[in-house]
Coordinates of C-alpha atoms and ligand atoms in Angstrom, one line a residue:
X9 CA 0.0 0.0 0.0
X10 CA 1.1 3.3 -0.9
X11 CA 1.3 6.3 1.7
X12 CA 0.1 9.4 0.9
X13 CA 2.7 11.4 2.9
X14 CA 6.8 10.0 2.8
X15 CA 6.6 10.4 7.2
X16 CA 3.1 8.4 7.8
X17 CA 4.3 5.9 9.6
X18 CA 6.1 8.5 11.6
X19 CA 2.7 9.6 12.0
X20 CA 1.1 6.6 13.1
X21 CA 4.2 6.0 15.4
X22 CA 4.4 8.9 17.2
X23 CA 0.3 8.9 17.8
X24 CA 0.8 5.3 19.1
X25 CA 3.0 6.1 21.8
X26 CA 1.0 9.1 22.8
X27 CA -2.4 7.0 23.2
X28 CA -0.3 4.6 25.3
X29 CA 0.4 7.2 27.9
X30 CA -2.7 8.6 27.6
X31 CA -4.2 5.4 28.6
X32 CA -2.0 5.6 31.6
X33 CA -3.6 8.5 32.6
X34 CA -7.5 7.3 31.7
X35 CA -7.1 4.2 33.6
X36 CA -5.4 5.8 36.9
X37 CA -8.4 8.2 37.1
X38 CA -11.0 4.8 36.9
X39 CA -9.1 3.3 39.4
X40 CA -9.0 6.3 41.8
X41 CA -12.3 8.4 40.7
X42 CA -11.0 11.5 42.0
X43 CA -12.2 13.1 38.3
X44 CA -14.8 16.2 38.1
X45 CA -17.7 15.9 36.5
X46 CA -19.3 18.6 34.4
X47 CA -22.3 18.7 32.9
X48 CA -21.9 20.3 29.6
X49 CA -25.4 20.9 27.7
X50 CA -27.7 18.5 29.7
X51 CA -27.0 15.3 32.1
X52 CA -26.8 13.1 29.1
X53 CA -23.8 15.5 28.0
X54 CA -20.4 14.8 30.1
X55 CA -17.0 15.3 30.6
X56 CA -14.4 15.4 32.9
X57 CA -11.1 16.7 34.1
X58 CA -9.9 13.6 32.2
X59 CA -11.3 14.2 29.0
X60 CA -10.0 17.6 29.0
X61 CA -6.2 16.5 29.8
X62 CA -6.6 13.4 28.0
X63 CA -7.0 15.5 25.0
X64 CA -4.6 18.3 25.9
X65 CA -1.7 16.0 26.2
X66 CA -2.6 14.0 22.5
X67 CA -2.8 17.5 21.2
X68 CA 0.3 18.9 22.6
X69 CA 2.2 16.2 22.0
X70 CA 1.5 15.8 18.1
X71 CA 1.1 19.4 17.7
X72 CA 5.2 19.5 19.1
X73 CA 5.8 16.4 16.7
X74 CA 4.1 17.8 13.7
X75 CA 4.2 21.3 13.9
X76 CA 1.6 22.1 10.6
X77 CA -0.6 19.5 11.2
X78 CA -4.2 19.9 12.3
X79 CA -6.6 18.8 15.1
X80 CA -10.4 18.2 15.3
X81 CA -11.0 17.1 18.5
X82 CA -14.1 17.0 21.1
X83 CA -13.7 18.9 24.0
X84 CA -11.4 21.7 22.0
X85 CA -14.5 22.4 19.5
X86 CA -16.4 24.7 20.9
X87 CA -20.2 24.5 21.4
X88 CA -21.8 25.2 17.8
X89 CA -18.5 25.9 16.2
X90 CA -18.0 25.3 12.4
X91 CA -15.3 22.6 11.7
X92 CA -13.0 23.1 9.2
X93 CA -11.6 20.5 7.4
X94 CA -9.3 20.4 5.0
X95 CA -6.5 18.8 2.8
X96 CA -3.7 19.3 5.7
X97 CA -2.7 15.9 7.9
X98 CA -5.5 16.3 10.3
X99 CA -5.6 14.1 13.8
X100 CA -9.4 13.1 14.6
X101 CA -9.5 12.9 18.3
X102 CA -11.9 11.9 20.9
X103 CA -10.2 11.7 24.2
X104 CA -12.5 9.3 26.4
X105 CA -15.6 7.8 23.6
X106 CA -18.0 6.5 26.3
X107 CA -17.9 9.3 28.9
X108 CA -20.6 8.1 30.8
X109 CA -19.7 4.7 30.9
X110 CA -16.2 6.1 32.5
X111 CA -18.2 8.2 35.0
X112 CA -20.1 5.2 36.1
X113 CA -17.3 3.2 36.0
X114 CA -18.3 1.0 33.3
X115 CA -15.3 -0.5 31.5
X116 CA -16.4 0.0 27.8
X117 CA -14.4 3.4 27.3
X118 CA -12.5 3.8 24.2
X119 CA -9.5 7.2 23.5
X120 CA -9.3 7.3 19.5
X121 CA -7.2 9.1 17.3
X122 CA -7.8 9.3 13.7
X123 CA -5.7 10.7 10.9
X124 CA -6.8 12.1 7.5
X125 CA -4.7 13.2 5.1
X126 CA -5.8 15.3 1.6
X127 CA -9.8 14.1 3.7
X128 CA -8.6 10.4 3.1
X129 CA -8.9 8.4 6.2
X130 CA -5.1 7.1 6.9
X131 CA -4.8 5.4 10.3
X132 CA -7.1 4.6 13.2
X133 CA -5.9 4.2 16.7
X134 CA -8.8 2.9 19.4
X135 CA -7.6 1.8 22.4
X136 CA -9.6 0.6 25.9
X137 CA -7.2 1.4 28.5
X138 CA -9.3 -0.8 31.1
X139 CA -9.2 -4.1 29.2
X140 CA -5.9 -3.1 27.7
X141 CA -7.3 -4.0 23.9
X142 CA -5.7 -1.5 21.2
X143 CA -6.9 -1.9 17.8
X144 CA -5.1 -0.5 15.2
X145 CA -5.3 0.2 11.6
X146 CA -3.2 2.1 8.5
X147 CA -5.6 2.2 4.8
X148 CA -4.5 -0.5 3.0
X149 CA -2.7 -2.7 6.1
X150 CA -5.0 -4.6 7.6
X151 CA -6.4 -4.1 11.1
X152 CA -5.0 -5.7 14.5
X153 CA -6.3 -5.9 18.2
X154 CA -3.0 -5.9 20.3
X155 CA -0.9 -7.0 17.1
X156 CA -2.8 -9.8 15.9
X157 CA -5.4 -9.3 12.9
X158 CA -8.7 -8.8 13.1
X159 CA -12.0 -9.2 10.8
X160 CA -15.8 -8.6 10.6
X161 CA -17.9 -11.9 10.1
X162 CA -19.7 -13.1 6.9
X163 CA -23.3 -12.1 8.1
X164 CA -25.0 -11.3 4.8
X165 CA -28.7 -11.7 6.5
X166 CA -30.2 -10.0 9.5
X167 CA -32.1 -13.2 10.5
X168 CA -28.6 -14.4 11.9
X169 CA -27.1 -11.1 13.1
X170 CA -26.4 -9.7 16.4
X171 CA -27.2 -5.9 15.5
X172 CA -26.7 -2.5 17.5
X173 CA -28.7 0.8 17.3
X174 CA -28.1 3.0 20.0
X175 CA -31.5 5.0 21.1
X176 CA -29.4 8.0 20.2
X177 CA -30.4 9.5 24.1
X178 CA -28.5 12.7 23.4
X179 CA -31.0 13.2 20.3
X180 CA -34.0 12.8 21.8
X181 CA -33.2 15.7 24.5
X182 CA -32.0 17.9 21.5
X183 CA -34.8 16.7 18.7
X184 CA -37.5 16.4 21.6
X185 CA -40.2 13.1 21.2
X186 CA -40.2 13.0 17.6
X187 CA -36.5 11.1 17.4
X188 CA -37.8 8.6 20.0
X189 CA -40.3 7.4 18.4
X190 CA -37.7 6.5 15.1
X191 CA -35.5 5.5 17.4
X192 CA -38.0 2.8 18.9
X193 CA -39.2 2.1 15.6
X194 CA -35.9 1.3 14.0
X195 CA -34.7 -1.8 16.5
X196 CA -38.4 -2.4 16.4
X197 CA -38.4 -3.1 12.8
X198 CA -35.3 -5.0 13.2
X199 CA -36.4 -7.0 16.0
X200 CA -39.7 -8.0 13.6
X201 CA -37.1 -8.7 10.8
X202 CA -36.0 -11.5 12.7
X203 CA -32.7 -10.4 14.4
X204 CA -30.3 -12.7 16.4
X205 CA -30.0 -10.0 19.3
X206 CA -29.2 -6.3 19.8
X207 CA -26.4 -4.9 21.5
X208 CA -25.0 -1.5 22.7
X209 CA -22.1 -0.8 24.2
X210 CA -22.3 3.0 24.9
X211 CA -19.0 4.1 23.2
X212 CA -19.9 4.3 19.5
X213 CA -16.3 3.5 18.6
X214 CA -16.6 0.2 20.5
X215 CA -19.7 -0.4 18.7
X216 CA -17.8 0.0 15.8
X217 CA -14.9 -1.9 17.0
X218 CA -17.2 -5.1 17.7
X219 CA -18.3 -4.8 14.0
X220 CA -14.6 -5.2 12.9
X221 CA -14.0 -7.9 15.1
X222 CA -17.3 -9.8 13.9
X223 CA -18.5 -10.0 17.8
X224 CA -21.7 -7.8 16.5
X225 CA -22.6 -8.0 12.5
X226 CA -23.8 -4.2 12.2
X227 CA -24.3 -0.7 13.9
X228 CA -26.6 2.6 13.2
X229 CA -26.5 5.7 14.6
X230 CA -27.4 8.7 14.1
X231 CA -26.3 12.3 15.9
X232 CA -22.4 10.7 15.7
X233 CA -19.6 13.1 15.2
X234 CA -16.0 12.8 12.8
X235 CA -14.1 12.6 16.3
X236 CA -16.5 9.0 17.4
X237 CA -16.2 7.5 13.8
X238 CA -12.8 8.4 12.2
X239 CA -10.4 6.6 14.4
X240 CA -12.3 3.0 14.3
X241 CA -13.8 3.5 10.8
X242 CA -10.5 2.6 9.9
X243 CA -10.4 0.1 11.7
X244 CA -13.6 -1.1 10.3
X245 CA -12.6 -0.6 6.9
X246 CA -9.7 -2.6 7.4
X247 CA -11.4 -5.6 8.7
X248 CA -13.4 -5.7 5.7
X249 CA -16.0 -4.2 7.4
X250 CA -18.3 -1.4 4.8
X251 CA -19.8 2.0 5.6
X252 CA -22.6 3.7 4.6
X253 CA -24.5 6.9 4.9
X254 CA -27.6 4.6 6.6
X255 CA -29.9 6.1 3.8
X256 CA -27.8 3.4 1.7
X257 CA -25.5 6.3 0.0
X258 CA -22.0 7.0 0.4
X259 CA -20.5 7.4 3.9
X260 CA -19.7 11.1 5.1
X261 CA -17.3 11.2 7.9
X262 CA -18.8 15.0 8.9
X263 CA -22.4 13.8 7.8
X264 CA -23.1 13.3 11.6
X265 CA -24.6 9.4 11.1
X266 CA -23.2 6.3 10.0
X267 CA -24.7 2.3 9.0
X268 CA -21.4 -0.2 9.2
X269 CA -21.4 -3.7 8.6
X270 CA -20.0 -7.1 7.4
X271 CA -20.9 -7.3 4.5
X272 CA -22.8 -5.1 2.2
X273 CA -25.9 -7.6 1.7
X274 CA -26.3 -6.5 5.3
X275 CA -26.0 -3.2 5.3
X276 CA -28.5 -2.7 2.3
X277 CA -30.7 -5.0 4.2
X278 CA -31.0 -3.1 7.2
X279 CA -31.3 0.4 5.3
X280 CA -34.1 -0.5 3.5
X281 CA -35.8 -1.1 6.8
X282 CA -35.2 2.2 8.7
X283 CA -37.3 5.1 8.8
X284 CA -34.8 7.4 7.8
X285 CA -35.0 10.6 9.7
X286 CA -34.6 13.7 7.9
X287 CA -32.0 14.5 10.3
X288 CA -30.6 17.7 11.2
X289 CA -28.6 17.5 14.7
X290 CA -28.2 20.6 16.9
X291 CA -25.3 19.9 18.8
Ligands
2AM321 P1 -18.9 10.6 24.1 O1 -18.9 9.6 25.3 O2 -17.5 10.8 23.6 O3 -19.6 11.8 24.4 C1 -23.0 6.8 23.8 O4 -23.4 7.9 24.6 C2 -22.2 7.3 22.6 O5 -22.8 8.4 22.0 C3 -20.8 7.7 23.0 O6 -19.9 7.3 22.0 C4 -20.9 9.2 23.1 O7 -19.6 9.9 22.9 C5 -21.8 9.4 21.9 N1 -22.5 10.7 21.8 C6 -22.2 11.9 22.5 N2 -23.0 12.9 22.2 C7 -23.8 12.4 21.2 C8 -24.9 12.9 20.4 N3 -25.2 14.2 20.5 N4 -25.5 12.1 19.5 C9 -25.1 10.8 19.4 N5 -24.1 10.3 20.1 C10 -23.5 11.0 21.0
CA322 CA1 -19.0 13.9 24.9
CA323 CA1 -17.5 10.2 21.4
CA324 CA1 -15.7 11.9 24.2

């Protein structure tokens, strides 16, 4: 596979290291909850002191690595702000995916960094600094959990898939009772379509991250942001795992919703059974 910039692995490298220390920090703060918790636009909406140095130290440190490169990341966007992306190496970054699960000391936490370059996703980096599983990817070099490869499954059907829609909580406080109701009738419609079970982890890259390891067969969400979908979308994509806008059309990584899955059968399958909202998020 051919790299798009002569230092990427130098990238991918110096990212690697940093996400290791950072999951130093993450996992000392679960173990000793000492952590603040604000409540940033409602008490669905989190984050800590941890998020905030989590990121701070990724940031700092590839910012003092790569001087001109650019960052898009979580709790440094500002409420509302415009994101701009653009051709520049650009590190994707959310410092704890799964707040609430580390508030409540659930271990299903995921920090992921993500790098684009030219708008191309490049490398992925998702690691779970409680169970210790890192998952990495590069486009066009397969994709690993702690150095060994990893890949979705061959589900083609929903009648023998484990699926996973999140009910999108933060949405139905920002869209009001109207996204509920899709919500509930989405995994409804799946459930009468004969699926094998639904799961959700609360961390939309580990939902992500059990499609690429073919634990669950496929995920939709709506309300998702670049920073919960660039990191393990490479993953994803490097499992052999596919991605789709869940209308069925292509996948935008800023369109703010995502369909992933084995295989495509699948994923066309479950699209043509959503109600597909005509979805414009607020935050
Ligand atoms: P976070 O923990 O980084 O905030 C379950 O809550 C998942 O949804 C997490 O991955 C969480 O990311 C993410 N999430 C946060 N805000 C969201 C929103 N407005 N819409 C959809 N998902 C959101
Ligand atoms: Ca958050
Ligand atoms: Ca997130
Ligand atoms: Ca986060």
């Amino acid at each position: 596979a051919e790299f798009l910039h002569p230092d990427e692995q130098k990238f991918f490298d110096v990212a690697l290291g940093l996400v290791q220390t950072a999951g130093r920090l993450v996992r000392d703060a679960f173990d000793t909850p000492t952590s603040v918790v604000m409540i940033k636009s409602s008490s669905t909406d989190l984050v800590t002191e941890t998020d905030q140095a989590v990121e701070k130290m990724l940031i700092d440190g590839l910012s003092k690595a790569f001087p001109d490169h650019k960052f898009i990341g979580e709790e440094s966007v500002s409420g509302g702000a415009k994101i701009e992306f653009t051709d520049a190496p650009t590190w994707i970054i959310d410092p704890i995916d799964g707040t609430t699960n580390f508030v409540h000391r659930i271990p299903m936490i995921a920090i992921c960094v993500g790098l684009t370059i030219k708008k191309q996703l490049r490398a992925g980096i998702v690691f779970n600094p409680i169970t210790r599983e890192l998952y990495t990817a590069q486009t066009g070099r397969g994709a690993f959990k702690n150095g060994f490869p990893i890949h979705v499954s061959n589900n083609k059907t929903i009648n023998t898939s484990v699926l996973c829609a999140s009910m999108g909580i933060h949405n139905v406080k920002a869209m009001g009772g109207k996204w509920l109701e899709m919500a509930q009738s989405n995994i409804r419609k799946q459930i009468e379509a004969g699926v094998r079970g639904h799961r959700s982890f609360g961390s939309a890259a580990i939902n992500m991250i059990m499609v690429s390891q073919g634990c669950v067969d496929a995920y939709v969400e709506y309300g998702l942001h670049a920073w919960d979908m660039a990191a393990p979308a490479v993953v994803l994509l490097e499992a052999g795992g596919v991605m789709f806008d869940p209308s069925g059309s292509d996948f935008n990584l800023m369109g703010r919703k995502i369909l992933c899955a084995a295989t495509k059968e699948l994923a066309m399958e479950i699209s043509s059974k959503l109600t597909h909202a005509d979805f414009e998020p607020e935050a």
